[in-house]
Coordinates of C-alpha atoms in Angstrom, one line a residue:
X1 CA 34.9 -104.0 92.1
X2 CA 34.9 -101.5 95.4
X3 CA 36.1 -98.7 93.2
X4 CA 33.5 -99.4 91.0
X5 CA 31.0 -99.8 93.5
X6 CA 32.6 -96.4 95.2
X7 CA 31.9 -94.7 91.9
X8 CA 28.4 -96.0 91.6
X9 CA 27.3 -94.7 95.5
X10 CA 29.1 -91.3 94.9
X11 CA 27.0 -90.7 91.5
X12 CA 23.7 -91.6 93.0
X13 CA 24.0 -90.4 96.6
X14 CA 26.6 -87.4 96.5
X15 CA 26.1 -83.8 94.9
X16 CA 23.7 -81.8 94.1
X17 CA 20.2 -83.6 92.9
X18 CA 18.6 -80.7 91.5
X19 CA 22.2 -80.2 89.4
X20 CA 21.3 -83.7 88.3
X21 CA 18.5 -83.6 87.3
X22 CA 19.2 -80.6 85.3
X23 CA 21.8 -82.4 83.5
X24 CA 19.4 -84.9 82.9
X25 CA 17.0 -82.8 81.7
X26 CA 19.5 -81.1 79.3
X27 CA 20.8 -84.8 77.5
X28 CA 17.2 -85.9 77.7
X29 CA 16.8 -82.8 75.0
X30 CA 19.1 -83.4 73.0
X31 CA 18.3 -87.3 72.8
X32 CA 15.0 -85.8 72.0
X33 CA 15.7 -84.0 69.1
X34 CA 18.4 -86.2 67.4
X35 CA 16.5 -89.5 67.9
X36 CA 14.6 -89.5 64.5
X37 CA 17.6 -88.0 62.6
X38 CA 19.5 -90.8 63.9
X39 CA 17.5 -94.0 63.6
X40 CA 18.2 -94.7 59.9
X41 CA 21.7 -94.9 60.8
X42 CA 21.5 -96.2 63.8
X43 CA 18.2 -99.1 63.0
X44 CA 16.5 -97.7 65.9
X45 CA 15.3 -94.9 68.0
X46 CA 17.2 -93.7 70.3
X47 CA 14.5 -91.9 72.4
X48 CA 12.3 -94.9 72.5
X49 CA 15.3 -96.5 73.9
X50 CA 15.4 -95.0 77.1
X51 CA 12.1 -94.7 77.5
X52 CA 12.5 -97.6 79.9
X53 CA 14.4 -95.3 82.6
X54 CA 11.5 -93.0 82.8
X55 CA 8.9 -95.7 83.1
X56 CA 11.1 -97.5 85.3
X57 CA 11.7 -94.5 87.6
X58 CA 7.6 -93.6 87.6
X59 CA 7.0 -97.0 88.7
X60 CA 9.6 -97.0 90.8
X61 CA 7.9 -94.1 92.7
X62 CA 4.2 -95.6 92.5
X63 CA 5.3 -98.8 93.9
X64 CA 6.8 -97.6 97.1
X65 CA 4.6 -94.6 97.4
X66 CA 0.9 -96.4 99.2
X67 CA 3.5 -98.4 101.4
X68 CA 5.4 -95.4 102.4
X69 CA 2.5 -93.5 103.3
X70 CA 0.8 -96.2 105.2
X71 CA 3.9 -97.0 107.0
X72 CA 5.4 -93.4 107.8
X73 CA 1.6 -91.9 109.0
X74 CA 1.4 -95.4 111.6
X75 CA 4.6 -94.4 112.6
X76 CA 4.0 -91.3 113.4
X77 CA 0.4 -91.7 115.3
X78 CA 1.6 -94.6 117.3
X79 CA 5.1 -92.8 118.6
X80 CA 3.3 -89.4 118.7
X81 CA 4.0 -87.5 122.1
X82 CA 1.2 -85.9 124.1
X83 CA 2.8 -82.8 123.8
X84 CA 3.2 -82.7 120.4
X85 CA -0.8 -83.5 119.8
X86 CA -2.0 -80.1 120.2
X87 CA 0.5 -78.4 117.6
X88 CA -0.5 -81.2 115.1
X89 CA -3.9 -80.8 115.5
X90 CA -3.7 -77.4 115.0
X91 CA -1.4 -77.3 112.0
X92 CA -3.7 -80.0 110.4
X93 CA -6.5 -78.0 110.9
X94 CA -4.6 -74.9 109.4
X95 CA -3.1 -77.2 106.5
X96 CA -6.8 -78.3 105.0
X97 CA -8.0 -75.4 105.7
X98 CA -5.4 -73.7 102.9
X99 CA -6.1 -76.7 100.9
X100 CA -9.4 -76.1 100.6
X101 CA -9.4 -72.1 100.0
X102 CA -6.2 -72.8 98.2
X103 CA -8.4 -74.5 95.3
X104 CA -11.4 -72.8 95.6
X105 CA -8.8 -69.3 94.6
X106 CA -7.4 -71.3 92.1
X107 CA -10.7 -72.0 90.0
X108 CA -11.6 -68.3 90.1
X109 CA -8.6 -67.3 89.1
X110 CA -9.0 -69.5 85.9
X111 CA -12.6 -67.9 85.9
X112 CA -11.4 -64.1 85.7
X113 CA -8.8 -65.7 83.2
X114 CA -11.6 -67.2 81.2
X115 CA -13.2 -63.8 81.1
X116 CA -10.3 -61.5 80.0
X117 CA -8.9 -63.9 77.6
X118 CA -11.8 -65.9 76.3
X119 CA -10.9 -69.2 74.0
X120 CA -12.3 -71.6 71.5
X121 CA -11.6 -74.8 70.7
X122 CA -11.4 -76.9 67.9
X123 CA -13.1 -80.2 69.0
X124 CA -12.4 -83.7 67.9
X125 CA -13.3 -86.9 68.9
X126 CA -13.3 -88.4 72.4
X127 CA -12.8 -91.8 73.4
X128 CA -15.9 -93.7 74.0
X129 CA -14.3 -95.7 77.0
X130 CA -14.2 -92.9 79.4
X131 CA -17.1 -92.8 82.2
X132 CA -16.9 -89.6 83.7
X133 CA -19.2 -88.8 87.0
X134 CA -22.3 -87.6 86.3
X135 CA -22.5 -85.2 89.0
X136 CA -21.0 -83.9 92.3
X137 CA -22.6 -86.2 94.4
X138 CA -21.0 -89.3 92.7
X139 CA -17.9 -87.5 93.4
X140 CA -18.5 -87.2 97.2
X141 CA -19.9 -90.9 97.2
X142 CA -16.5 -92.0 95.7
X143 CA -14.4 -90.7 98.4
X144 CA -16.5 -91.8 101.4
X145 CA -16.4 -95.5 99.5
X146 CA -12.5 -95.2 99.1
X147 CA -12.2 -94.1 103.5
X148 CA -13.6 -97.5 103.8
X149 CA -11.9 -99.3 101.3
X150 CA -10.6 -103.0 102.7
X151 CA -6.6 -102.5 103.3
X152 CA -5.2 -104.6 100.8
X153 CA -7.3 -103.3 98.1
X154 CA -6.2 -99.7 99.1
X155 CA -2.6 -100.5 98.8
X156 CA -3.1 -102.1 95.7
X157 CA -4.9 -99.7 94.1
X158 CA -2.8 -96.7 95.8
X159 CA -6.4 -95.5 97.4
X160 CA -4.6 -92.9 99.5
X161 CA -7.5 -91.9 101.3
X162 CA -8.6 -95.7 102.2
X163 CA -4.6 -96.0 103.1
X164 CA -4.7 -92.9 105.4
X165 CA -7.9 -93.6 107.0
X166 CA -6.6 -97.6 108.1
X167 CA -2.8 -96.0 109.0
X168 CA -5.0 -93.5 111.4
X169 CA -7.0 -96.0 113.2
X170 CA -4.3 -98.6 113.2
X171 CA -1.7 -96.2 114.5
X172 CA -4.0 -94.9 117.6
X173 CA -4.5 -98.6 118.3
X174 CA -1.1 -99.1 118.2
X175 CA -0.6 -95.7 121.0
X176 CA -1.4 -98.8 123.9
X177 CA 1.3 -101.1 122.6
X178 CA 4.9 -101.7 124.1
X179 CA 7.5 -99.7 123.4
X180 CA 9.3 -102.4 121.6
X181 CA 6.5 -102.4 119.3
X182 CA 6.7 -98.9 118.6
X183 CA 10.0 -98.9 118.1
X184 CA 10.1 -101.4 115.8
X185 CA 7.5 -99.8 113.5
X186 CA 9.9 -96.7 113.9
X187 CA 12.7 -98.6 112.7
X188 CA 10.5 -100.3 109.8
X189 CA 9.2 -96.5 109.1
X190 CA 13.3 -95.5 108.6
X191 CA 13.8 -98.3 106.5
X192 CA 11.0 -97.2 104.1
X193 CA 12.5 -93.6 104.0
X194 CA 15.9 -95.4 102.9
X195 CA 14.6 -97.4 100.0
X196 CA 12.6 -93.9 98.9
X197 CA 16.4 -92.1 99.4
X198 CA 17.2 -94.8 96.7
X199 CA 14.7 -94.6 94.4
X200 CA 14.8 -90.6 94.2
X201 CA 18.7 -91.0 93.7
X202 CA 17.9 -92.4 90.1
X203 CA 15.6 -89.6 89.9
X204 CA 18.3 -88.1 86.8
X205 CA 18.0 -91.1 85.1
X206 CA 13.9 -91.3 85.2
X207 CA 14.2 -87.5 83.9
X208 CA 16.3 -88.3 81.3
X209 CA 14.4 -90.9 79.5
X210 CA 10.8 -88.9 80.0
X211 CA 12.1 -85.5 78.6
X212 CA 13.4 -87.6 75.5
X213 CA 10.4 -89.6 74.9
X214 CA 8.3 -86.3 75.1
X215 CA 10.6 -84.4 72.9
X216 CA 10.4 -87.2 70.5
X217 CA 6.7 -87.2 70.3
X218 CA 5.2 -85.8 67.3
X219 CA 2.1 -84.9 68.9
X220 CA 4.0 -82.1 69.9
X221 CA 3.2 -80.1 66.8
X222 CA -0.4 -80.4 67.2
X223 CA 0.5 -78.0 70.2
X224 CA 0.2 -74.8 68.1
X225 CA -3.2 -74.5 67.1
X226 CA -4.2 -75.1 71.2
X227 CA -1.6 -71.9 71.9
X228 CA -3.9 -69.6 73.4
X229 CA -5.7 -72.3 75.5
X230 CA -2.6 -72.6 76.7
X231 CA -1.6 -69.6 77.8
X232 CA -4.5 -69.1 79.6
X233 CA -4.0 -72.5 81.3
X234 CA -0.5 -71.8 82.2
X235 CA -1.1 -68.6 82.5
X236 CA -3.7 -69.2 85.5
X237 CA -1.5 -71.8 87.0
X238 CA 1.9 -69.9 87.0
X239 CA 0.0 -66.9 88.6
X240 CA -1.5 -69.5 91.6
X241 CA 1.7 -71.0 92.0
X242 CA 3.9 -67.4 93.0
X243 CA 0.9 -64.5 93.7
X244 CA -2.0 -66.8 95.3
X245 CA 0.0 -69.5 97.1
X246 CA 2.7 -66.7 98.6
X247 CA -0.2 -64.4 99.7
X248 CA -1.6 -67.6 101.5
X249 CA 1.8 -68.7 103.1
X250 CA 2.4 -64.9 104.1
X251 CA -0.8 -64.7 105.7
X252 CA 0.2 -67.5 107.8
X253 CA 3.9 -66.8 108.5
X254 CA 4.2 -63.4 108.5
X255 CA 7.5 -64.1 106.5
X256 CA 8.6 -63.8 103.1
X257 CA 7.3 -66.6 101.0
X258 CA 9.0 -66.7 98.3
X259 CA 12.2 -68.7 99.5
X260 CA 9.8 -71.6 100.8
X261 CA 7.8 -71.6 97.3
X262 CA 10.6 -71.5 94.9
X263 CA 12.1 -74.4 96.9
X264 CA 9.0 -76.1 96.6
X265 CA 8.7 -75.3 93.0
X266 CA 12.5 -76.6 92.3
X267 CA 12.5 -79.5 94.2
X268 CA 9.0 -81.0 94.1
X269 CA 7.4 -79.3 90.7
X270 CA 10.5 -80.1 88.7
X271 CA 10.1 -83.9 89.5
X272 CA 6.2 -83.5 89.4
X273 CA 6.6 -81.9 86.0
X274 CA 8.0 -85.0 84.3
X275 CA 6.3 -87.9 86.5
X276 CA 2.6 -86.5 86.2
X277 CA 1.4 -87.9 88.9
X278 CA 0.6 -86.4 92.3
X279 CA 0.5 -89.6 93.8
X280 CA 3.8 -90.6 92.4
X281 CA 6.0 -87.9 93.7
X282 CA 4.3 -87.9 97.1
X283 CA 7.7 -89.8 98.1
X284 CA 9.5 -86.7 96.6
X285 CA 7.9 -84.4 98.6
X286 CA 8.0 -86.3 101.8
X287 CA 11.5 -86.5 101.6
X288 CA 12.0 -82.6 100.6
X289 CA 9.4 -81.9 104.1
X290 CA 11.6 -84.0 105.8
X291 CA 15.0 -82.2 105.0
X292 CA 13.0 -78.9 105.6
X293 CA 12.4 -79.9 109.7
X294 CA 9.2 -80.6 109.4
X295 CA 7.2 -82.2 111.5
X296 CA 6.9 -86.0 110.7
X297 CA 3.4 -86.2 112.0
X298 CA 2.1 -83.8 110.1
X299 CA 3.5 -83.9 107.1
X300 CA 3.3 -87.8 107.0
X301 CA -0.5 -87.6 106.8
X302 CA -0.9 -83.9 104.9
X303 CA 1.2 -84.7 101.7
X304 CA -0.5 -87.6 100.8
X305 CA -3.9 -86.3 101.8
X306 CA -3.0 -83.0 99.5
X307 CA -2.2 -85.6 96.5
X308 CA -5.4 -86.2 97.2
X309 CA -7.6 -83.5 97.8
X310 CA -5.3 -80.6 97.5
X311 CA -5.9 -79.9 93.3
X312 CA -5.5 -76.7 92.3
X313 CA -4.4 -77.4 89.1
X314 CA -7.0 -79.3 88.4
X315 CA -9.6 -76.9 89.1
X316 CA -8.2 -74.6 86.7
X317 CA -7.9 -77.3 84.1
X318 CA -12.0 -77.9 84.9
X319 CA -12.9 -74.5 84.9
X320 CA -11.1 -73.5 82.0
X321 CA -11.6 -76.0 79.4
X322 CA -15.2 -75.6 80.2
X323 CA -15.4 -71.8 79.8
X324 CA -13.4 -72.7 76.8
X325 CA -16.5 -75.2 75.6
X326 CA -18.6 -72.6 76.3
X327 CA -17.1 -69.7 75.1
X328 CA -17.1 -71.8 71.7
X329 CA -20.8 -72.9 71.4
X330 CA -21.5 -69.3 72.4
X331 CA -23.7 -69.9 75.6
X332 CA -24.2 -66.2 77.2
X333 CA -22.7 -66.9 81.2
X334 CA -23.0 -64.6 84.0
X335 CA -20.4 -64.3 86.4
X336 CA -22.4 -65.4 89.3
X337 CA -22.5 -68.2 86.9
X338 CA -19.2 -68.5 86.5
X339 CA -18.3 -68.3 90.2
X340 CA -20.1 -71.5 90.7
X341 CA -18.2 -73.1 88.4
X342 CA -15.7 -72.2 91.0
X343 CA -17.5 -74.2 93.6
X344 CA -18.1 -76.9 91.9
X345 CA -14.8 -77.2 90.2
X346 CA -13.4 -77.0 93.8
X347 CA -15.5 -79.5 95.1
X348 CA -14.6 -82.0 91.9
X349 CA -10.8 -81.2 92.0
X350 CA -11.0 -82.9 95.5
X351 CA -12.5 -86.1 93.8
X352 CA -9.7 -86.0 90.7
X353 CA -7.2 -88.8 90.6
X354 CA -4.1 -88.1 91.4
X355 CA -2.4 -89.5 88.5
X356 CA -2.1 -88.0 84.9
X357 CA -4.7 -87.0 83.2
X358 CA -7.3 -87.6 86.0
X359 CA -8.8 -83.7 86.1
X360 CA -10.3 -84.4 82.3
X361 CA -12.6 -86.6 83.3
X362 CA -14.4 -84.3 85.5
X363 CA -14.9 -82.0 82.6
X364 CA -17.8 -83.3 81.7
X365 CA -19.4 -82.9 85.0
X366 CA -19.0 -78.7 84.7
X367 CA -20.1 -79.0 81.2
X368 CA -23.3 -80.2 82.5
X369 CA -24.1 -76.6 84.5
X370 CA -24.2 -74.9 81.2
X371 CA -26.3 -78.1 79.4
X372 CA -23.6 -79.4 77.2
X373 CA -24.5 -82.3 76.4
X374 CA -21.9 -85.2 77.4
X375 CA -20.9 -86.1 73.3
X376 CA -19.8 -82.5 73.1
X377 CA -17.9 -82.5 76.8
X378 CA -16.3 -86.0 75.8
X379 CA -14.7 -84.2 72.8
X380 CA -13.4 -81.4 75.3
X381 CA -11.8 -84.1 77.1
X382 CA -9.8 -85.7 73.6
X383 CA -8.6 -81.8 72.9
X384 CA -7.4 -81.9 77.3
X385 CA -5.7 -85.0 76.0
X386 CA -4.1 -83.4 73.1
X387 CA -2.5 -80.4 75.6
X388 CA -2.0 -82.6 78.1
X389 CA 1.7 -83.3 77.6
X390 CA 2.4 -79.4 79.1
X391 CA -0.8 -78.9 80.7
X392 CA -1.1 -81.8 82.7
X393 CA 2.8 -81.4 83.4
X394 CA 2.4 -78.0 84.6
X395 CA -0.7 -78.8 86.6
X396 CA 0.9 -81.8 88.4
X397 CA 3.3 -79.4 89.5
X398 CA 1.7 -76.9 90.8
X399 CA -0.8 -79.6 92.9
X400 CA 2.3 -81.1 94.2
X401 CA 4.6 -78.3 95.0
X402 CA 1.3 -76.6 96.8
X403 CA 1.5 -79.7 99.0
X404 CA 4.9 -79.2 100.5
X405 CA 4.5 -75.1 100.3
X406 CA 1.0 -75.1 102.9
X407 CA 2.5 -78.0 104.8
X408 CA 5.5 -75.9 105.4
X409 CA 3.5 -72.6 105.9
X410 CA 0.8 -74.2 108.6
X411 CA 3.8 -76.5 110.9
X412 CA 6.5 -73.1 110.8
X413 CA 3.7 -70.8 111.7
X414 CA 2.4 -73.5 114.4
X415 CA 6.4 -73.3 115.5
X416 CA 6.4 -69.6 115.2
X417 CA 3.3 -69.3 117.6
X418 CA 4.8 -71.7 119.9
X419 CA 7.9 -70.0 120.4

C-alpha cells in the first residue's frame, strides 16, 4: 500500500507539469479521434467517458477558487508590513493602470483588424433566453452592485469583486488584531495554497478528458465556413498577446519581455485554454506568481481583480463580431466610429463574466451604436457560440496569461526601482 501510495505522490507532485500536461494533451487527441470509430465495438464512447476528469478538474478549480481569493488577499492585508505598503500601492496603481490601457489596445487592434480584413457572417438563430445589457450604464451599475454584494452570496456565486472588496475591509480590520490572530489566518492562507497545489497536480488528467470531449465534438466541422472570422479573431488576439502586451511590460521593465510572456503563456494560457474560464484558473495563476517571487500582496488581490476586469480578449471578441455584423448588413462606419467601439468595448469587457462564453453577451450592447436591432445582435451571439470552442479558448487565454504578465511587469519594475 506505501509503494503504491509512493507511486501515486511521485505522479502527481514530481516532474515536470507542463510535460504533463502535454502528455495529456497528446492522449486526450488521440482519445478524440478514435472514440467514434471505436464505440460500436466497444458499446460506448470512449471520449464521453472521460469527460468526467475534465469536468471534475474545472469544478475542482471553481470550488476552491472564491475561497482562495478571499482567504489569500485577508492574509495578505492583515500581515502586510508598513514598509511594504508604499511598493504595493504603487505597483497596484501601475497594475490597473496596464489593465485598463492593456484592453482599451486590445479593442483597437481588433478595430484596425476589422478594417483590413473585413468579414461577414452567416447568421442563425439565437437563443431566446439570453438577456444581454442594454447599455453601458447597466454594465457599470452591475459592478458597483456586485462591490456590495452580502459575503456569503459572493462566495457562492464566485462574485470576485464583492469577494475582494469584503477580504479588503476585513483584512485592514484585522491590521489591529493580535499576532496570534494573524498568524493564524497566515497559516489557514498556507493551507488554502496546499489544497490548490493538489488540485492543479490533477491538472493532466482535467486536460485529458477536455481535449477528448472537444475533439470528439462534431460541431467542430461547422468550424470551416466561420474560417476567416477566425483568423481575424485569433489573428488580433495572438498579435495582443506577443507585440502589445511585451511593448507594455518593456515599457515598464526596461527588460526583455519575452521570457516573462511566454512563461505566462505556457503555464497559465495552456490551462486557461482548456478550462475557459478566467475565474477558474485564477488558482493557476496565483500559484505560477507565486513561484515567480512575487509579491503576495499584490498579486493576491490583482489576479483575481484582472479575472475580472482585465479582458482583452473579450474586447476583441466584442469589437470584432460586431464589425463583422456590420460589415455584413453593409452599414457605412467611420473610423472615429469605429474607435468608440473601442471605448465602449473596453468599458464592457470590464463588466464580462469571467467564465466561458460571458464576452457574447455584450455583443448586443455594441450592436446597438450602429442600430442593429437586438433579433439581429442575438443571432451574432448563436454564430460567437458556434466558434466559441477555439475562440473563447484562445480568448480565455490571452485574459488570463495578461493577468500574471502586468502583475509581473508592475511588482519587478516596483523591485527594479527600489533597488
Amino acid at each position: 500500500m506505501s509503494n503504491s501510495n509512493h507511486f501515486l505522490t511521485k505522479l502527481l507532485f514530481q516532474g515536470s507539469l507542463i510535460t504533463k500536461i502535454a502528455i495529456g494533451l497528446v492522449l486526450g487527441i488521440i482519445v478524440g479521434l478514435i472514440a467514434q470509430p471505436l464505440s460500436p465495438t466497444l458499446g460506448f464512447n470512449l471520449a464521453e467517458s472521460v469527460t468526467i476528469l475534465g469536468t471534475l478538474f474545472v469544478r475542482g478549480l471553481r470550488a476552491i477558487a472564491p475561497i482562495l481569493v478571499f482567504i489569500l488577499v485577508l492574509s495578505a492585508i492583515a500581515n502586510r508590513k508598513p514598509s511594504n505598503a508604499d511598493h504595493s500601492s504603487k505597483a497596484m496603481k501601475s497594475i490597473v493602470i496596464l489593465y485598463i490601457l492593456g484592453t482599451f489596445l486590445a479593442a483597437l487592434v481588433a478595430v484596425i483588424a476589422s478594417f483590413l480584413f473585413p468579414t461577414h457572417l452567416t447568421l442563425v438563430t439565437g437563443s431566446s433566453e439570453l438577456s444581454p445589457p442594454q447599455n453601458v450604464s447597466d454594465v457599470v451599475i452591475t459592478v458597483l452592485m456586485n462591490i456590495v454584494d452580502n459575503p456569503i452570496q459572493a462566495l457562492f456565486n464566485a462574485n470576485y469583486i464583492g469577494i475582494l472588496a469584503w477580504a479588503i475591509g476585513l483584512g485592514i480590520a484585522l491590521r489591529h488584531a493580535s499576532e496570534s490572530t494573524k498568524r493564524i489566518i497566515h497559516e489557514l492562507a498556507e493551507a488554502v495554497t496546499m489544497i490548490v497545489k493538489v488540485v492543479i497536480a490533477f491538472a493532466p488528467f482535467g486536460v485529458f478528458g477536455l481535449v477528448a470531449a472537444a475533439m470528439a465534438d462534431k460541431g467542430l466541422e461547422e468550424l470551416g465556413a466561420y474560417a476567416r472570422l477566425l483568423y481575424v479573431l485569433v489573428g488580433s488576439m495572438l498579435f495582443v498577446a506577443f507585440i502589445i502586451n511585451p511593448i507594455l511590460v518593456f515599457w515598464h521593465t526596461r527588460k526583455n519581455p519575452y521570457p516573462l510572456v511566454w512563461t505566462a503563456v505556457r503555464e497559465s494560457g495552456l490551462t486557461a485554454f482548456f478550462t475557459r474560464s478566467s475565474a477558474a484558473n485564477i488558482p493557476v495563476n496565483m500559484n505560477l506568481a507565486k513561484r515567480l517571487n512575487l509579491n503576495e500582496e499584490i498579486y493576491s488581490v490583482s489576479i483575481p481583480l484582472g479575472a475580472t476586469i482585465n479582458m482583452a480578449g473579450a474586447a476583441i471578441t466584442v469589437t470584432v463580431l460586431t464589425l463583422a455584423a456590420v460589415a455584413t448588413l453593409g452599414i457605412e462606419v467611420s473610423f472615429g466610429t469605429a474607435l468608440l467601439l473601442s471605448v465602449v468595448a473596453s468599458i464592457c469587457a470590464c463588466g464580462a463574466s469571467g467564465v466561458a462564453g460571458g464576452s457574447l453577451l455584450l455583443i448586443p450592447l455594441a450592436c446597438s451604436l450602429f442600430g442593429i436591432p437586438n433579433d439581429i445582435a442575438v443571432q451574432v451571439i448563436g454564430v460567437g457560440f458556434i466558434i466559441g470552442v477555439i475562440q473563447d479558448s484562445v480568448e480565455t487565454a490571452l485574459n488570463s496569461s495578461t493577468d500574471v504578465v502586468f502583475t509581473a511587469a508592475a511588482d519587478l519594475a516596483e523591485q527594479r526601482k527600489n533597488g
